[in-house]
XYZ file of C-alpha atoms in Angstrom:
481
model
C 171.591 7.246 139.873
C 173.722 9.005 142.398
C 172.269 10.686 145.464
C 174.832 13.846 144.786
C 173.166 14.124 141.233
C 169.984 14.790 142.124
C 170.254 16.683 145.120
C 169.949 20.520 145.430
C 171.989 22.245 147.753
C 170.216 24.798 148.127
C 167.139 22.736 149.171
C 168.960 19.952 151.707
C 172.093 22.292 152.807
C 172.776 19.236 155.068
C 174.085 15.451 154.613
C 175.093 13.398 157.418
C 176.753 10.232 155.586
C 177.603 9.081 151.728
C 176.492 11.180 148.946
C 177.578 8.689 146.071
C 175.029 6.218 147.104
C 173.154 4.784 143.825
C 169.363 5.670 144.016
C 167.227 3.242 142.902
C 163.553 4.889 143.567
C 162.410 8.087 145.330
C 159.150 7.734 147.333
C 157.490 9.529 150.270
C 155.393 6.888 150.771
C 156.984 4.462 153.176
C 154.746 1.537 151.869
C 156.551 2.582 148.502
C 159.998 2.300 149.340
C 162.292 -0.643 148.077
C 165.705 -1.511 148.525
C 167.695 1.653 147.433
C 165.189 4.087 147.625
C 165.330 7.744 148.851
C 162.493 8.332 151.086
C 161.025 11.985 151.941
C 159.047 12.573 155.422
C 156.700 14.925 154.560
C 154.167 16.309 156.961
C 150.770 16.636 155.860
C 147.448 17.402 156.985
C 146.269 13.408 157.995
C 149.918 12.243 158.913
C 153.727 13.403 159.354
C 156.377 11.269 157.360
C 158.885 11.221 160.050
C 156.497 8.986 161.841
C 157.467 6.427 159.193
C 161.270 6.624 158.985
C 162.148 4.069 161.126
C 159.495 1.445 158.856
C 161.411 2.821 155.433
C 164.334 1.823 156.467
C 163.383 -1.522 157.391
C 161.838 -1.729 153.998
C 164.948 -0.892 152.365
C 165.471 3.087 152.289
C 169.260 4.249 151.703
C 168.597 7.741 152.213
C 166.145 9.949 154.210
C 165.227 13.202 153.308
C 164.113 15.060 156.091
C 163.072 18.469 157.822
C 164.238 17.785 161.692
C 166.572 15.164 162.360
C 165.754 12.172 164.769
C 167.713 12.110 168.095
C 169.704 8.920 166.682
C 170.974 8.848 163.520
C 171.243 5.020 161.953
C 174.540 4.958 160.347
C 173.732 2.501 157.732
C 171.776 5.510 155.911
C 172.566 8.940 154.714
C 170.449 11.612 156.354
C 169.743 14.730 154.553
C 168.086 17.768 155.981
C 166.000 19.963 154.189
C 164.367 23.205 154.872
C 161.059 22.152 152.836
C 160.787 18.486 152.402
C 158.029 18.807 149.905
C 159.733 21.179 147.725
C 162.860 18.959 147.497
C 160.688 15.805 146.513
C 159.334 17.684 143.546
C 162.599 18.863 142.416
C 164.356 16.002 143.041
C 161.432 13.913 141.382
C 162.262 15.644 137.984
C 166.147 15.485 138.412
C 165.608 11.700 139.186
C 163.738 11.312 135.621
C 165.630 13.626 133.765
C 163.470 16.374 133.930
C 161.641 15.659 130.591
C 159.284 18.794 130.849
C 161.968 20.478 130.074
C 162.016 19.170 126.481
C 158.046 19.393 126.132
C 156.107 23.055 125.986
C 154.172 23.036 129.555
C 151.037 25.427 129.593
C 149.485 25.715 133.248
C 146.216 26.698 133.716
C 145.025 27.570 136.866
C 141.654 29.581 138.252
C 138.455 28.290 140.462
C 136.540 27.445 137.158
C 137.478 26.850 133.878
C 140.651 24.962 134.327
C 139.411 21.621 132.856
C 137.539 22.989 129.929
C 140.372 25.359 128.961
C 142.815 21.970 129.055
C 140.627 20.693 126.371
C 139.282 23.297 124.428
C 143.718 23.649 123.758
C 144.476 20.173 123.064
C 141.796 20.494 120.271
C 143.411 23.728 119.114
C 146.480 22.155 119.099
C 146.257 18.890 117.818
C 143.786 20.725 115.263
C 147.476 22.703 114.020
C 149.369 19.249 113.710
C 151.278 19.137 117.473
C 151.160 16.134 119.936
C 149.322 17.159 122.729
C 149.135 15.839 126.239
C 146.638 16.749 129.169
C 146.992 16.729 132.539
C 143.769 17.306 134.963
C 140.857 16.746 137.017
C 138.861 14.104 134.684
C 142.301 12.144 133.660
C 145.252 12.181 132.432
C 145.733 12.053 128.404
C 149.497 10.847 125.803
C 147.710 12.002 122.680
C 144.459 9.555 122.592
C 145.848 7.572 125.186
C 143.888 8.221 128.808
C 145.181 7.665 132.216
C 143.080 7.768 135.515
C 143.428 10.409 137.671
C 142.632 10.729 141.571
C 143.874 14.564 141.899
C 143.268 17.679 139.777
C 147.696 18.063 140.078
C 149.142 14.116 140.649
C 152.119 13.987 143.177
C 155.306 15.362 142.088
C 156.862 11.770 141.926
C 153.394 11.340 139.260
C 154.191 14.185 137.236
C 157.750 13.852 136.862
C 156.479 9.865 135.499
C 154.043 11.196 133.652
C 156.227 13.948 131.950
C 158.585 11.138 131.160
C 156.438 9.423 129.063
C 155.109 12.566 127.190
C 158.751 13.300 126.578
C 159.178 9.243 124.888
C 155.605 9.571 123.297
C 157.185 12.455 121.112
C 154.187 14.623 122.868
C 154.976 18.582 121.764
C 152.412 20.324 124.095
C 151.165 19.672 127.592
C 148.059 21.530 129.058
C 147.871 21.422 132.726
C 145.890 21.900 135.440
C 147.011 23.512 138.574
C 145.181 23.276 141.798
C 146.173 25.770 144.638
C 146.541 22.926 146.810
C 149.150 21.574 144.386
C 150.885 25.165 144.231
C 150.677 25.307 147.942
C 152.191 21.567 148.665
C 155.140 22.316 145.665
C 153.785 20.010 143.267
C 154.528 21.859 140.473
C 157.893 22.517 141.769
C 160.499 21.331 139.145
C 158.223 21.887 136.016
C 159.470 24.423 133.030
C 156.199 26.333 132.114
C 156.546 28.060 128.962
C 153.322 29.686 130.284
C 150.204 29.811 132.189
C 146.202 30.919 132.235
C 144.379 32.553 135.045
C 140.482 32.169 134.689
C 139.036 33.613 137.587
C 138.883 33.517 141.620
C 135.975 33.155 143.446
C 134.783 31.913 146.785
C 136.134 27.745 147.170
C 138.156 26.049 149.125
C 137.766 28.247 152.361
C 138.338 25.442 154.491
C 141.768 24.899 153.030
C 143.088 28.486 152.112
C 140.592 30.395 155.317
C 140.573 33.773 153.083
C 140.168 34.545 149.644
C 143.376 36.322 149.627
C 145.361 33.501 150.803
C 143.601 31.647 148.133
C 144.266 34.090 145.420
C 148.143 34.352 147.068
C 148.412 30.368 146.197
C 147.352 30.678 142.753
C 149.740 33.495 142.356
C 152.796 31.355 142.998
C 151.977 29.476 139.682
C 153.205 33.153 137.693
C 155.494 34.094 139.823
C 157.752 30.924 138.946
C 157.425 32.410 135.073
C 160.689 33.685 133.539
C 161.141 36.181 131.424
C 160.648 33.914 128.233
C 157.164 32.644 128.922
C 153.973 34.693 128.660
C 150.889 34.864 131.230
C 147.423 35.287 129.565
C 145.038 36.397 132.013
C 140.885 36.999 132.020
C 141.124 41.106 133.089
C 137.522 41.029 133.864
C 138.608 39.161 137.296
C 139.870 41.601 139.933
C 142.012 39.123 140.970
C 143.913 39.378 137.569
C 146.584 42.189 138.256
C 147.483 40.470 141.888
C 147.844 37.274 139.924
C 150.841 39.245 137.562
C 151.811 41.542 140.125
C 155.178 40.044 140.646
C 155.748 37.930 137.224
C 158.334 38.147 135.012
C 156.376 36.864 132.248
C 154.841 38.602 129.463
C 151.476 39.636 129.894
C 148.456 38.886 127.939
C 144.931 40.761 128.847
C 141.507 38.699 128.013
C 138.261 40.251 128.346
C 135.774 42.546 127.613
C 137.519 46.215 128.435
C 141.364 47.591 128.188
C 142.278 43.999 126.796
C 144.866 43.094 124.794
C 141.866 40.335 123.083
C 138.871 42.312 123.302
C 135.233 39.835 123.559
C 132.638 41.709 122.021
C 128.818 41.202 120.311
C 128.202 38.191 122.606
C 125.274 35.501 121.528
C 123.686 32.966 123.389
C 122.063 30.256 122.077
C 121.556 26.323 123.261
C 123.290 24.810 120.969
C 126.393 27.408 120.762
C 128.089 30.597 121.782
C 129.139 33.204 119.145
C 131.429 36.453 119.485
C 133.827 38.521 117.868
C 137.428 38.453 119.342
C 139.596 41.265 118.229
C 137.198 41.594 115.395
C 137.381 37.256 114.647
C 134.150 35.468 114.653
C 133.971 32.740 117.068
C 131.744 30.043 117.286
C 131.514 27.263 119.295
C 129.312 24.398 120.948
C 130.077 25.458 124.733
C 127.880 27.438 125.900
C 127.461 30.358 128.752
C 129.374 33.465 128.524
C 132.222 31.673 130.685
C 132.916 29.217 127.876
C 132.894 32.392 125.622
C 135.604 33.611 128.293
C 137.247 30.117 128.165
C 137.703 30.235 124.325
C 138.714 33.703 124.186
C 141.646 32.608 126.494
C 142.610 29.797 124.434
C 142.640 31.893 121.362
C 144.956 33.680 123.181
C 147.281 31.553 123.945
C 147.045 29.588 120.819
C 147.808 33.063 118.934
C 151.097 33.820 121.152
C 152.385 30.655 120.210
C 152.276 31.302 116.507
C 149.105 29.433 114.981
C 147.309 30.802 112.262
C 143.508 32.376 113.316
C 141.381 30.489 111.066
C 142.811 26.969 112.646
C 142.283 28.395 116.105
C 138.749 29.275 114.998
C 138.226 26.131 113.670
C 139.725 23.847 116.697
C 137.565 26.094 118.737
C 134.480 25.173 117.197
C 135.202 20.966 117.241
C 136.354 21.493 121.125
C 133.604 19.229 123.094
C 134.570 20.401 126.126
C 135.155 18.472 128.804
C 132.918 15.772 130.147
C 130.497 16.673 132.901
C 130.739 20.546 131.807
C 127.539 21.937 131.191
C 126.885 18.439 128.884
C 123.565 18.669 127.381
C 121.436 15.847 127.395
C 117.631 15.834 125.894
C 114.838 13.751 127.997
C 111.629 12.523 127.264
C 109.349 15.082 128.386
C 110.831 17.064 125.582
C 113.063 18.867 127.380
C 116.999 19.884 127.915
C 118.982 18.431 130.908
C 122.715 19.716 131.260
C 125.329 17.888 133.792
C 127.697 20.340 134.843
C 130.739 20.257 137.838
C 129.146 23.529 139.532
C 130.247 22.950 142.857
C 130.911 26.321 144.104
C 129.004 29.422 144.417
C 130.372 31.610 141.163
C 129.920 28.289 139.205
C 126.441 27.252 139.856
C 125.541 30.862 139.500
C 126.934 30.826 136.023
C 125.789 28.085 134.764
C 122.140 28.383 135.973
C 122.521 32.612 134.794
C 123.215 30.753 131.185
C 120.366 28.359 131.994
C 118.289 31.709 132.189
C 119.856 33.818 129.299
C 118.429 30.598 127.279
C 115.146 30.572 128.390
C 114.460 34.118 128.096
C 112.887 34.410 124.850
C 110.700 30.913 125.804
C 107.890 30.073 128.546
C 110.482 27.028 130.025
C 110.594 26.786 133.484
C 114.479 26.059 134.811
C 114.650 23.265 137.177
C 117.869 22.637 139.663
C 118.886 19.741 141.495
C 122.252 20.471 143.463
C 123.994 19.548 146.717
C 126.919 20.229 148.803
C 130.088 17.957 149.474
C 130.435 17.090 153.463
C 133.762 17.919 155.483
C 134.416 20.921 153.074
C 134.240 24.775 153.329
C 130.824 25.222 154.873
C 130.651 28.771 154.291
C 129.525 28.269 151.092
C 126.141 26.396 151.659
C 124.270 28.894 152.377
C 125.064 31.204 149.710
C 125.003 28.396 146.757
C 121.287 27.834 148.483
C 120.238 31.130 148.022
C 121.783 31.639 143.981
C 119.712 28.071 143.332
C 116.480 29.858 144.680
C 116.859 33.321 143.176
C 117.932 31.806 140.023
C 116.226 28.719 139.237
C 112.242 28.540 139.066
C 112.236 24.820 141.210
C 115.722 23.265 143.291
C 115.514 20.102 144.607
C 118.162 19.441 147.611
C 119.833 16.981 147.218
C 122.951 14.395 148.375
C 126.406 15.596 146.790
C 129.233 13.621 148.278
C 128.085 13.902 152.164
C 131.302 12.144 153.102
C 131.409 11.280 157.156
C 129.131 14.162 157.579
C 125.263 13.872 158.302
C 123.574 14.795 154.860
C 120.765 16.437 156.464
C 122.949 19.022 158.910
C 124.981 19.706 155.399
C 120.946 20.551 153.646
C 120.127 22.587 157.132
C 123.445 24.935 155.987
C 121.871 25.355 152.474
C 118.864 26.291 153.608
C 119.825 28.511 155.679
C 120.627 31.056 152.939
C 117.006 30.361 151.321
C 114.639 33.452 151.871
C 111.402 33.163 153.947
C 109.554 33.954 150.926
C 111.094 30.735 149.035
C 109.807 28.006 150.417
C 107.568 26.946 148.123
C 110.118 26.905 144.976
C 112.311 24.342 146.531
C 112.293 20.229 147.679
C 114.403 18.116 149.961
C 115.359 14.948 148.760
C 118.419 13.336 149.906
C 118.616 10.462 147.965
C 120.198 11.749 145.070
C 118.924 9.105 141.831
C 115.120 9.925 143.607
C 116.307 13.508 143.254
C 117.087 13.606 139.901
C 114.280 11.062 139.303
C 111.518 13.584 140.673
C 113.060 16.564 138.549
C 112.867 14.436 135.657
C 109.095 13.848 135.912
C 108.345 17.467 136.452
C 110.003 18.797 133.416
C 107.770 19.920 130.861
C 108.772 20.698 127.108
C 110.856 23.783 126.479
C 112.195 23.405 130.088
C 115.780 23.247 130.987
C 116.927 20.947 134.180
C 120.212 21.519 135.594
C 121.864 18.530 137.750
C 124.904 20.508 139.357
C 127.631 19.672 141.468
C 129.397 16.304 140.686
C 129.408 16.469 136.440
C 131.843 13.949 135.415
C 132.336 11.822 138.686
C 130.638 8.464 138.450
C 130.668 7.878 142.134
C 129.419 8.634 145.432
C 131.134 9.260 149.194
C 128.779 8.406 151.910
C 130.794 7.901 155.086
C 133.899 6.247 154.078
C 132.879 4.044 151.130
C 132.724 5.251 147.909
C 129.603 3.968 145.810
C 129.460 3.846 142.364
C 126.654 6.338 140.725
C 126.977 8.562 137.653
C 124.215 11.654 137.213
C 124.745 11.220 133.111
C 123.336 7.194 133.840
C 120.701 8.410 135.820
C 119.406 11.033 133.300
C 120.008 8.265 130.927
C 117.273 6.468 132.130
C 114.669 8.836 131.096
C 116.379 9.832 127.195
């Protein structure tokens, strides 16, 4: 393909050699690059790609995309300067495969929680009404049934713009997406045509990346400003994040919620086995529970009925949606009682699902047991507060491992408990090992009581240090079914 087709002016407003070269392959990875590629040096956090131009080259790179310039130019490459290298990878990513999500309907979905079990509670909506659905997020990538491994929550731009690609030959209608702020904020979703997006809520995560909540909340605002005037933006209203996420869109708007909504939630039910409310006056059921999977459905009803598809097939691909795995996934065990694996891994999250947890147990003597831990060399800010919601909240927490990463596991438990009231210390263990954890909470269950194992839901490993061991919280509850 030629280097003048795929460029944006706008983006590199300078070339320094032969614009009709024939691209082969685009990479910003320099142990990518083949003969005739187009390399990007993108700076990141762990590394700067202009560190690596000189070894592209030598590996075969034609043309180097690039923010400043080296001091000597090789003349057996064009150079190309560009005022946001990552931006102009993702858009020249999707020019370079034809941008195919132009011809597929792209939803985005973005939000600290809900993201993943929104993407599936639509593709069984969807593929409920008859359309091709694809998925794109945190647990994997799915053509249809087809699944893909992922590593991020938003692939690489050069990932997407593959993956959209084969979507677009797979005859796939609908794509439902998850957006990470880090992904808005490094322009991978630069490039994409969203015929609309989702906001679920914003709460405290990610700190150590985004340092304030509003810079946070500003990231996942890019994701609606990029809207035009043809798509639509279906927001939860009960956030107070939801009018600065719309503030500046061009899309229409769409209010979820429980007040001034343009889909009103009302006469809310609880149960274990399923939620139950009234949207707009439609009854809802489904086998998510907590009042945020009532809020998740709600939104997908929303967006399902802006599209054009009927209300009783929305109800009914509502109440077949699974949900994602690792998402409040209800196991039973053999003291005759209820264990749920769910992804809570920030403070809003673990205090929703163990609030559900609670809302269940009500009406019953069950106790509600917690085992949770933090990741290492993440936002520290929130250990202490997740520490104190598992306390208030849950009638036992264990302490445990999450992914400690290069940090010591017990300094990362010494944040948690500092949140922990005085007055709490004897509703609460330390165990670091996390299988002896989850092990020990097993054996104190008693029938009618409801253990929580929060934090890592569908990941079936572990980081200590560097290495990444394999373990999976569903095996280990597995052992005592």
């Amino acid at each position: 393909m030629k280097l003048s087709t795929i460029i944006d002016n706008n983006l590199i407003p300078k070339i320094i050699g032969n614009p009709e070269l024939d691209v082969t392959s685009i990479a910003f990875d320099s142990r990518n690059v083949i003969q005739g590629t187009m390399f990007f040096a993108i700076r990141g956090e762990a590394g700067d790609g202009h560190d690596f131009i000189d070894s592209a080259i030598k590996q075969g790179a034609i043309a180097i995309v690039c923010e400043e310039l080296p001091n000597e130019l090789n003349p057996n490459v064009t150079w190309l300067q560009a005022n946001n290298s990552r931006k102009a990878l993702a858009i020249t990513a999707h020019k370079f495969y034809g941008e195919p999500s132009k011809n597929i309907k792209v939803i985005g979905i973005t939000g600290t929680n809900g993201k993943t079990t929104i993407t599936y509670i639509l593709k069984s909506i969807f593929e409920f009404a008859g359309f091709k659905c694809g998925l794109i997020g945190t647990t994997g990538n799915y053509i249809g049934d087809e699944f893909m491994e992922a590593s991020h929550t938003t692939p690489d731009p050069i990932q997407l713009a593959q993956i959209f690609l084969k979507m677009k030959h797979a005859n796939v209608e609908y794509v439902f997406m998850e957006v990470s702020s880090h992904a808005l904020m490094q322009n991978r979703a630069d490039g994409i045509h969203f015929i609309g997006a989702v906001f679920t809520n914003l709460t405290h995560e990610h700190l150590d990346y985004h340092k304030t909540i509003e810079d946070y909340g500003l990231a996942k605002q890019t994701l609606f400003n990029i809207l035009d005037d043809t798509s639509f933006a279906v927001v939860n209203c009960d956030s107070e994040y939801a009018d600065m996420m719309t503030c500046h869109t061009k899309a229409k708007i769409i209010k979820v919620g429980r007040n001034d909504a343009d889909f009103t939630i009302s006469k809310e039910r609880l149960i274990f086995d399923s939620s139950n409310y009234l949207i707009n006056e439609v009854a809802i059921s489904t086998p998510l529970i907590g009042r945020f999977n009532i809020d998740n459905t709600a939104q997908c009803f929303a967006v399902a009925k802006e599209v054009g598809i009927d209300a009783e097939v929305i109800c009914k691909g509502i109440e077949i949606a699974t949900g994602a795995p690792g998402r409040m996934q209800r196991m039973k065990i053999s003291t005759e009682s209820s264990a749920i694996v769910d992804y809570a891994h920030s403070p809003d999250a673990l205090e929703n699902a163990l609030s559900t947890c609670r809302e269940i147990l009500y009406h019953s003597c069950g106790r509600l047991i917690c085992v949770f831990g933090c990741g290492g060399d993440r936002d520290k800010t929130k250990r202490p507060i997740m520490g104190k919601i598992a306390t208030d909240i849950a009638d036992y927490t264990i302490i445990t491992n999450d992914n400690p990463r290069t940090e010591d596991p017990q300094n990362i438990i010494n944040d948690i408990l500092t949140g922990i009231a005085d007055n709490k210390k004897d509703v609460y263990d330390i165990i670091i090992d996390r299988a002896e954890a989850i092990e020990l909470a097993c054996k104190m269950t008693n029938k009618g009581d409801i253990l929580i194992i929060a934090g890592k839901g569908h990941e079936d490993y572990q980081i200590i240090g560097t290495e990444k061991f394999h373990f999976s919280d569903v095996e280990e509850l597995q052992k005592y079914l």
